[in-house]
Amino acid sequence: MSDLRSLYQEIILDHNKNPRNFGVLDDANRVIEGYNPLCGDRYTIYLKLEDDVIQEIKFSGVGCAISKASASVMTTVLKGKTVPEAEAWFEKFHALVTHPSGEDADGASLGKLAAFAGVSEFPARVKCATLAWHSLKGALRSSATSVSTE
Amino acid sequence: MNSTTVKKGVRDATVSRFDPGTVRSDFPALSVTVKGKPLVYLDNAATTHKPASVIEAITQFYSAENSNVHRGVHHLSELATEKFEESRRKVQRFLNATESSEIIFVRGTTEGINLAAQSYGGTVLRNGDNVVISAMEHHSNIVPWQIVCDRVGASLRVIPINRKGELLQEEFERLLDERTKIVALTHISNALGTVNPVQEMIRTAHDRKIPVLIDGAQAVAHGHVDVQELDCDFYAFSSHKMFGPTGIGVLYGKKELLESMPPYQGGGDMIKSVSFSKTMYADLPHKFEAGTPHIAGAIGLGAAIDYIGELAMEEVALHERRLVQDLTDALTDLPGVQIIGTATNKAGVVSFTIDGIHPHDIGTILNEDGIAVRTGQHCAQPVMDFFGIPATARASVALYNTTKDIQDLVAGVRHVQKVFH
């Protein structure tokens, strides 16, 4: 049960049930789809980028609790951030979920993202946690319109 | 009919034993622990575990019999050839095929269907023709036909299903016409558990002189398959879903069809003579078995058939049906749980969803309780689209599962709901 609780933390269950910034962003100037063909998780990330700053960010789609909460928390963290800042958050988050628990998990600097530290104990779920983030990275680079985990 | 012809029902006459509690001890992998808990293995539609006799047969081959087949005159090569061909005869008896030359060893169901699609489909299909499949096919009985259809300009026609997950028979008949060159159907759906009335459907197709391929991947571990009784033209299955090793499977084909078909792959062992101007192909079944085959795999499959042969498969099927029914009843009683696939005739599989909880999360939480189920689309994306769901959790039983496994799963599902609420 303790392992499970480290994965399904309250904050993750909450964002899964009540995802923030969920829906279509009508005036988005960057739209990208992220898809995991193994499990069928599929999200669309909408960005309104102005002068290298993420003015608005929303997402829509379906997937598991980990992928949905990750997308939701991501949108709350990145709103108002510059592109270089967002890319730095991507690196931080990626390190958090792919490194053994404890390493690099600096709770203070990670804020809400620290809730995903338990994912590193569940290798099969790393792709769930990073799907939205990989899509975001694609959207920031703008040329792509879809990102697949495979 | 030659001397190797076998009669239907021979296996039924075998004096047999079946007790799910006892057979468990034949499968070493069932005694592993997961997260400190005893394994509850309910992912048999993905692959089954192997009895010790199969593992021993493979070890014995590599330890004391290893050699290439159909090559040397030396002792080991003759021994390997004999054991390999003996396995082919075991498969022949297992399927009640007329001749052992109708048994083609392939890597698995997928390769078997690809062989039929490329060699048979690729020869008979012309621009404007069609192939009839069903809406509940595994991707491996969709994509091979799509590939050949795209190449020649033929089209794929799909028999629709109802909300219970049953094929609409009147639609099936409507789809068949003079341009239908083959029907390819699953015997039992891997995603829904539906047992299709393949014998009747084969008759319907044959009335119009259309051959039928049956994808038997999910059927071979759950009961008696008799290709003469079914009168199917092709039957494909994988060893690993019936207690044998991975990497080996079978395409059965009626002799006259196989003889009319061009080779699937070229290479050694599939030829009579080779020169740079002309190659003569070998007779059946070797025409379709280019290169060194998975010899140990075929021997392991033979051992799996021996193992099944010692059991009363009618009792096995009854036992499994009871488990499926018990699980269905228990899950139906749980609020917020839906069974996907409620066909009248089902075998082996119970697919389900839980309100507000993605199957992927179900699988992770069940795993913490030592329970193995499959979660996802089960290589049947069109089925998921039909039911308007992203995925399901799927429990699938084999002969070694017990009532306790079902009780553990039901307790696990309650645990999943507790974590999320």
JSON list of C-alpha atoms in Angstrom, two decimals, chain B residues 245-381:
[
{"chain": "B", "resi": 245, "resn": "PRO", "atom": "CA", "xyz": [6.98, -21.93, -26.06]},
{"chain": "B", "resi": 246, "resn": "THR", "atom": "CA", "xyz": [6.87, -18.57, -27.85]},
{"chain": "B", "resi": 247, "resn": "GLY", "atom": "CA", "xyz": [8.21, -18.16, -31.37]},
{"chain": "B", "resi": 248, "resn": "ILE", "atom": "CA", "xyz": [6.43, -21.17, -32.83]},
{"chain": "B", "resi": 249, "resn": "GLY", "atom": "CA", "xyz": [2.94, -21.58, -34.23]},
{"chain": "B", "resi": 250, "resn": "VAL", "atom": "CA", "xyz": [1.04, -23.29, -36.96]},
{"chain": "B", "resi": 251, "resn": "LEU", "atom": "CA", "xyz": [-0.80, -22.49, -40.12]},
{"chain": "B", "resi": 252, "resn": "TYR", "atom": "CA", "xyz": [-3.04, -25.38, -41.11]},
{"chain": "B", "resi": 253, "resn": "GLY", "atom": "CA", "xyz": [-4.20, -25.26, -44.71]},
{"chain": "B", "resi": 254, "resn": "LYS", "atom": "CA", "xyz": [-6.16, -27.64, -46.89]},
{"chain": "B", "resi": 255, "resn": "LYS", "atom": "CA", "xyz": [-3.71, -29.52, -49.06]},
{"chain": "B", "resi": 256, "resn": "GLU", "atom": "CA", "xyz": [-5.13, -28.47, -52.42]},
{"chain": "B", "resi": 257, "resn": "LEU", "atom": "CA", "xyz": [-5.01, -24.81, -51.41]},
{"chain": "B", "resi": 258, "resn": "LEU", "atom": "CA", "xyz": [-1.47, -25.00, -50.04]},
{"chain": "B", "resi": 259, "resn": "GLU", "atom": "CA", "xyz": [-0.32, -26.80, -53.18]},
{"chain": "B", "resi": 260, "resn": "SER", "atom": "CA", "xyz": [-1.78, -24.07, -55.38]},
{"chain": "B", "resi": 261, "resn": "MET", "atom": "CA", "xyz": [-0.02, -21.31, -53.46]},
{"chain": "B", "resi": 262, "resn": "PRO", "atom": "CA", "xyz": [3.41, -19.83, -54.20]},
{"chain": "B", "resi": 263, "resn": "PRO", "atom": "CA", "xyz": [6.09, -19.90, -51.47]},
{"chain": "B", "resi": 264, "resn": "TYR", "atom": "CA", "xyz": [5.94, -17.21, -48.79]},
{"chain": "B", "resi": 265, "resn": "GLN", "atom": "CA", "xyz": [9.69, -16.89, -48.26]},
{"chain": "B", "resi": 266, "resn": "GLY", "atom": "CA", "xyz": [12.63, -18.24, -50.22]},
{"chain": "B", "resi": 267, "resn": "GLY", "atom": "CA", "xyz": [15.69, -19.93, -48.81]},
{"chain": "B", "resi": 268, "resn": "GLY", "atom": "CA", "xyz": [17.11, -23.23, -47.74]},
{"chain": "B", "resi": 269, "resn": "ASP", "atom": "CA", "xyz": [14.93, -26.26, -46.99]},
{"chain": "B", "resi": 270, "resn": "MET", "atom": "CA", "xyz": [12.06, -25.06, -49.22]},
{"chain": "B", "resi": 271, "resn": "ILE", "atom": "CA", "xyz": [13.57, -26.17, -52.52]},
{"chain": "B", "resi": 272, "resn": "LYS", "atom": "CA", "xyz": [14.11, -29.31, -54.54]},
{"chain": "B", "resi": 273, "resn": "SER", "atom": "CA", "xyz": [16.77, -27.88, -56.80]},
{"chain": "B", "resi": 274, "resn": "VAL", "atom": "CA", "xyz": [18.27, -24.47, -57.38]},
{"chain": "B", "resi": 275, "resn": "SER", "atom": "CA", "xyz": [20.07, -23.04, -60.36]},
{"chain": "B", "resi": 276, "resn": "PHE", "atom": "CA", "xyz": [20.40, -19.43, -61.39]},
{"chain": "B", "resi": 277, "resn": "SER", "atom": "CA", "xyz": [17.82, -19.90, -64.12]},
{"chain": "B", "resi": 278, "resn": "LYS", "atom": "CA", "xyz": [15.23, -22.03, -62.32]},
{"chain": "B", "resi": 279, "resn": "THR", "atom": "CA", "xyz": [14.33, -23.22, -58.84]},
{"chain": "B", "resi": 280, "resn": "MET", "atom": "CA", "xyz": [12.06, -26.16, -58.09]},
{"chain": "B", "resi": 281, "resn": "TYR", "atom": "CA", "xyz": [10.19, -25.81, -54.84]},
{"chain": "B", "resi": 282, "resn": "ALA", "atom": "CA", "xyz": [9.95, -28.54, -52.24]},
{"chain": "B", "resi": 283, "resn": "ASP", "atom": "CA", "xyz": [6.74, -30.42, -51.56]},
{"chain": "B", "resi": 284, "resn": "LEU", "atom": "CA", "xyz": [4.44, -29.56, -48.68]},
{"chain": "B", "resi": 285, "resn": "PRO", "atom": "CA", "xyz": [4.97, -28.64, -45.95]},
{"chain": "B", "resi": 286, "resn": "HIS", "atom": "CA", "xyz": [8.60, -27.67, -46.62]},
{"chain": "B", "resi": 287, "resn": "LYS", "atom": "CA", "xyz": [7.70, -25.30, -49.46]},
{"chain": "B", "resi": 288, "resn": "PHE", "atom": "CA", "xyz": [6.52, -22.87, -46.76]},
{"chain": "B", "resi": 289, "resn": "GLU", "atom": "CA", "xyz": [9.33, -23.44, -44.27]},
{"chain": "B", "resi": 290, "resn": "ALA", "atom": "CA", "xyz": [12.36, -21.61, -45.58]},
{"chain": "B", "resi": 291, "resn": "GLY", "atom": "CA", "xyz": [15.45, -21.62, -43.39]},
{"chain": "B", "resi": 292, "resn": "THR", "atom": "CA", "xyz": [16.22, -23.45, -40.18]},
{"chain": "B", "resi": 293, "resn": "PRO", "atom": "CA", "xyz": [12.96, -23.66, -38.24]},
{"chain": "B", "resi": 294, "resn": "HIS", "atom": "CA", "xyz": [12.44, -23.19, -34.50]},
{"chain": "B", "resi": 295, "resn": "ILE", "atom": "CA", "xyz": [13.17, -26.86, -33.84]},
{"chain": "B", "resi": 296, "resn": "ALA", "atom": "CA", "xyz": [13.16, -26.69, -30.05]},
{"chain": "B", "resi": 297, "resn": "GLY", "atom": "CA", "xyz": [9.97, -24.64, -30.23]},
{"chain": "B", "resi": 298, "resn": "ALA", "atom": "CA", "xyz": [8.21, -27.25, -32.35]},
{"chain": "B", "resi": 299, "resn": "ILE", "atom": "CA", "xyz": [9.31, -29.96, -29.92]},
{"chain": "B", "resi": 300, "resn": "GLY", "atom": "CA", "xyz": [8.06, -27.84, -27.00]},
{"chain": "B", "resi": 301, "resn": "LEU", "atom": "CA", "xyz": [4.73, -27.40, -28.78]},
{"chain": "B", "resi": 302, "resn": "GLY", "atom": "CA", "xyz": [4.57, -31.17, -29.20]},
{"chain": "B", "resi": 303, "resn": "ALA", "atom": "CA", "xyz": [5.11, -31.56, -25.46]},
{"chain": "B", "resi": 304, "resn": "ALA", "atom": "CA", "xyz": [2.34, -29.02, -24.79]},
{"chain": "B", "resi": 305, "resn": "ILE", "atom": "CA", "xyz": [-0.01, -31.03, -26.98]},
{"chain": "B", "resi": 306, "resn": "ASP", "atom": "CA", "xyz": [0.95, -34.18, -25.05]},
{"chain": "B", "resi": 307, "resn": "TYR", "atom": "CA", "xyz": [0.19, -32.31, -21.83]},
{"chain": "B", "resi": 308, "resn": "ILE", "atom": "CA", "xyz": [-3.23, -31.16, -22.99]},
{"chain": "B", "resi": 309, "resn": "GLY", "atom": "CA", "xyz": [-3.90, -34.64, -24.34]},
{"chain": "B", "resi": 310, "resn": "GLU", "atom": "CA", "xyz": [-3.65, -36.07, -20.84]},
{"chain": "B", "resi": 311, "resn": "LEU", "atom": "CA", "xyz": [-6.42, -33.77, -19.61]},
{"chain": "B", "resi": 312, "resn": "ALA", "atom": "CA", "xyz": [-10.12, -34.02, -20.19]},
{"chain": "B", "resi": 313, "resn": "MET", "atom": "CA", "xyz": [-10.58, -30.90, -22.26]},
{"chain": "B", "resi": 314, "resn": "GLU", "atom": "CA", "xyz": [-14.36, -31.03, -21.90]},
{"chain": "B", "resi": 315, "resn": "GLU", "atom": "CA", "xyz": [-13.91, -30.76, -18.13]},
{"chain": "B", "resi": 316, "resn": "VAL", "atom": "CA", "xyz": [-11.32, -28.02, -18.60]},
{"chain": "B", "resi": 317, "resn": "ALA", "atom": "CA", "xyz": [-13.75, -26.04, -20.75]},
{"chain": "B", "resi": 318, "resn": "LEU", "atom": "CA", "xyz": [-16.50, -26.53, -18.16]},
{"chain": "B", "resi": 319, "resn": "HIS", "atom": "CA", "xyz": [-14.18, -25.42, -15.35]},
{"chain": "B", "resi": 320, "resn": "GLU", "atom": "CA", "xyz": [-13.15, -22.30, -17.28]},
{"chain": "B", "resi": 321, "resn": "ARG", "atom": "CA", "xyz": [-16.74, -21.47, -18.16]},
{"chain": "B", "resi": 322, "resn": "ARG", "atom": "CA", "xyz": [-17.59, -21.62, -14.48]},
{"chain": "B", "resi": 323, "resn": "LEU", "atom": "CA", "xyz": [-14.72, -19.26, -13.62]},
{"chain": "B", "resi": 324, "resn": "VAL", "atom": "CA", "xyz": [-15.78, -16.81, -16.33]},
{"chain": "B", "resi": 325, "resn": "GLN", "atom": "CA", "xyz": [-19.38, -16.94, -15.09]},
{"chain": "B", "resi": 326, "resn": "ASP", "atom": "CA", "xyz": [-18.37, -16.47, -11.43]},
{"chain": "B", "resi": 327, "resn": "LEU", "atom": "CA", "xyz": [-16.17, -13.50, -12.30]},
{"chain": "B", "resi": 328, "resn": "THR", "atom": "CA", "xyz": [-18.86, -11.99, -14.51]},
{"chain": "B", "resi": 329, "resn": "ASP", "atom": "CA", "xyz": [-21.46, -12.33, -11.73]},
{"chain": "B", "resi": 330, "resn": "ALA", "atom": "CA", "xyz": [-19.16, -10.89, -9.06]},
{"chain": "B", "resi": 331, "resn": "LEU", "atom": "CA", "xyz": [-18.08, -7.91, -11.18]},
{"chain": "B", "resi": 332, "resn": "THR", "atom": "CA", "xyz": [-21.65, -7.22, -12.27]},
{"chain": "B", "resi": 333, "resn": "ASP", "atom": "CA", "xyz": [-22.59, -6.95, -8.59]},
{"chain": "B", "resi": 334, "resn": "LEU", "atom": "CA", "xyz": [-19.94, -4.28, -7.98]},
{"chain": "B", "resi": 335, "resn": "PRO", "atom": "CA", "xyz": [-21.27, -0.74, -8.46]},
{"chain": "B", "resi": 336, "resn": "GLY", "atom": "CA", "xyz": [-19.41, 1.20, -11.14]},
{"chain": "B", "resi": 337, "resn": "VAL", "atom": "CA", "xyz": [-18.05, -1.87, -12.93]},
{"chain": "B", "resi": 338, "resn": "GLN", "atom": "CA", "xyz": [-19.08, -2.66, -16.51]},
{"chain": "B", "resi": 339, "resn": "ILE", "atom": "CA", "xyz": [-18.41, -5.86, -18.42]},
{"chain": "B", "resi": 340, "resn": "ILE", "atom": "CA", "xyz": [-17.41, -5.21, -22.04]},
{"chain": "B", "resi": 341, "resn": "GLY", "atom": "CA", "xyz": [-18.53, -8.13, -24.18]},
{"chain": "B", "resi": 342, "resn": "THR", "atom": "CA", "xyz": [-21.62, -9.96, -22.98]},
{"chain": "B", "resi": 343, "resn": "ALA", "atom": "CA", "xyz": [-22.09, -12.47, -25.77]},
{"chain": "B", "resi": 344, "resn": "THR", "atom": "CA", "xyz": [-24.19, -15.52, -24.99]},
{"chain": "B", "resi": 345, "resn": "ASN", "atom": "CA", "xyz": [-21.33, -17.81, -25.94]},
{"chain": "B", "resi": 346, "resn": "LYS", "atom": "CA", "xyz": [-18.07, -16.68, -24.31]},
{"chain": "B", "resi": 347, "resn": "ALA", "atom": "CA", "xyz": [-14.81, -18.36, -23.39]},
{"chain": "B", "resi": 348, "resn": "GLY", "atom": "CA", "xyz": [-11.76, -17.44, -21.40]},
{"chain": "B", "resi": 349, "resn": "VAL", "atom": "CA", "xyz": [-12.01, -13.67, -21.28]},
{"chain": "B", "resi": 350, "resn": "VAL", "atom": "CA", "xyz": [-13.73, -11.08, -19.07]},
{"chain": "B", "resi": 351, "resn": "SER", "atom": "CA", "xyz": [-13.05, -7.49, -20.18]},
{"chain": "B", "resi": 352, "resn": "PHE", "atom": "CA", "xyz": [-14.23, -4.73, -17.87]},
{"chain": "B", "resi": 353, "resn": "THR", "atom": "CA", "xyz": [-14.06, -1.04, -17.07]},
{"chain": "B", "resi": 354, "resn": "ILE", "atom": "CA", "xyz": [-14.51, 0.82, -13.79]},
{"chain": "B", "resi": 355, "resn": "ASP", "atom": "CA", "xyz": [-16.21, 4.24, -13.71]},
{"chain": "B", "resi": 356, "resn": "GLY", "atom": "CA", "xyz": [-13.71, 7.07, -13.40]},
{"chain": "B", "resi": 357, "resn": "ILE", "atom": "CA", "xyz": [-10.67, 4.79, -13.30]},
{"chain": "B", "resi": 358, "resn": "HIS", "atom": "CA", "xyz": [-8.53, 4.20, -16.35]},
{"chain": "B", "resi": 359, "resn": "PRO", "atom": "CA", "xyz": [-7.65, 0.53, -17.03]},
{"chain": "B", "resi": 360, "resn": "HIS", "atom": "CA", "xyz": [-3.96, 1.38, -16.84]},
{"chain": "B", "resi": 361, "resn": "ASP", "atom": "CA", "xyz": [-4.41, 2.46, -13.22]},
{"chain": "B", "resi": 362, "resn": "ILE", "atom": "CA", "xyz": [-6.47, -0.66, -12.55]},
{"chain": "B", "resi": 363, "resn": "GLY", "atom": "CA", "xyz": [-3.59, -2.80, -13.81]},
{"chain": "B", "resi": 364, "resn": "THR", "atom": "CA", "xyz": [-0.98, -1.02, -11.69]},
{"chain": "B", "resi": 365, "resn": "ILE", "atom": "CA", "xyz": [-3.02, -1.30, -8.49]},
{"chain": "B", "resi": 366, "resn": "LEU", "atom": "CA", "xyz": [-3.93, -4.96, -9.10]},
{"chain": "B", "resi": 367, "resn": "ASN", "atom": "CA", "xyz": [-0.24, -5.67, -9.66]},
{"chain": "B", "resi": 368, "resn": "GLU", "atom": "CA", "xyz": [0.45, -4.40, -6.14]},
{"chain": "B", "resi": 369, "resn": "ASP", "atom": "CA", "xyz": [-1.80, -7.23, -4.99]},
{"chain": "B", "resi": 370, "resn": "GLY", "atom": "CA", "xyz": [0.12, -9.74, -7.09]},
{"chain": "B", "resi": 371, "resn": "ILE", "atom": "CA", "xyz": [-2.63, -9.92, -9.72]},
{"chain": "B", "resi": 372, "resn": "ALA", "atom": "CA", "xyz": [-1.66, -9.99, -13.41]},
{"chain": "B", "resi": 373, "resn": "VAL", "atom": "CA", "xyz": [-4.29, -8.77, -15.88]},
{"chain": "B", "resi": 374, "resn": "ARG", "atom": "CA", "xyz": [-3.89, -7.12, -19.26]},
{"chain": "B", "resi": 375, "resn": "THR", "atom": "CA", "xyz": [-4.89, -3.50, -19.64]},
{"chain": "B", "resi": 376, "resn": "GLY", "atom": "CA", "xyz": [-5.15, -1.48, -22.81]},
{"chain": "B", "resi": 377, "resn": "GLN", "atom": "CA", "xyz": [-6.64, -1.98, -26.24]},
{"chain": "B", "resi": 378, "resn": "HIS", "atom": "CA", "xyz": [-5.63, -5.63, -26.63]},
{"chain": "B", "resi": 379, "resn": "CYS", "atom": "CA", "xyz": [-4.51, -5.01, -30.23]},
{"chain": "B", "resi": 380, "resn": "ALA", "atom": "CA", "xyz": [-8.17, -4.48, -31.07]},
{"chain": "B", "resi": 381, "resn": "GLN", "atom": "CA", "xyz": [-8.51, -0.73, -31.46]}
]
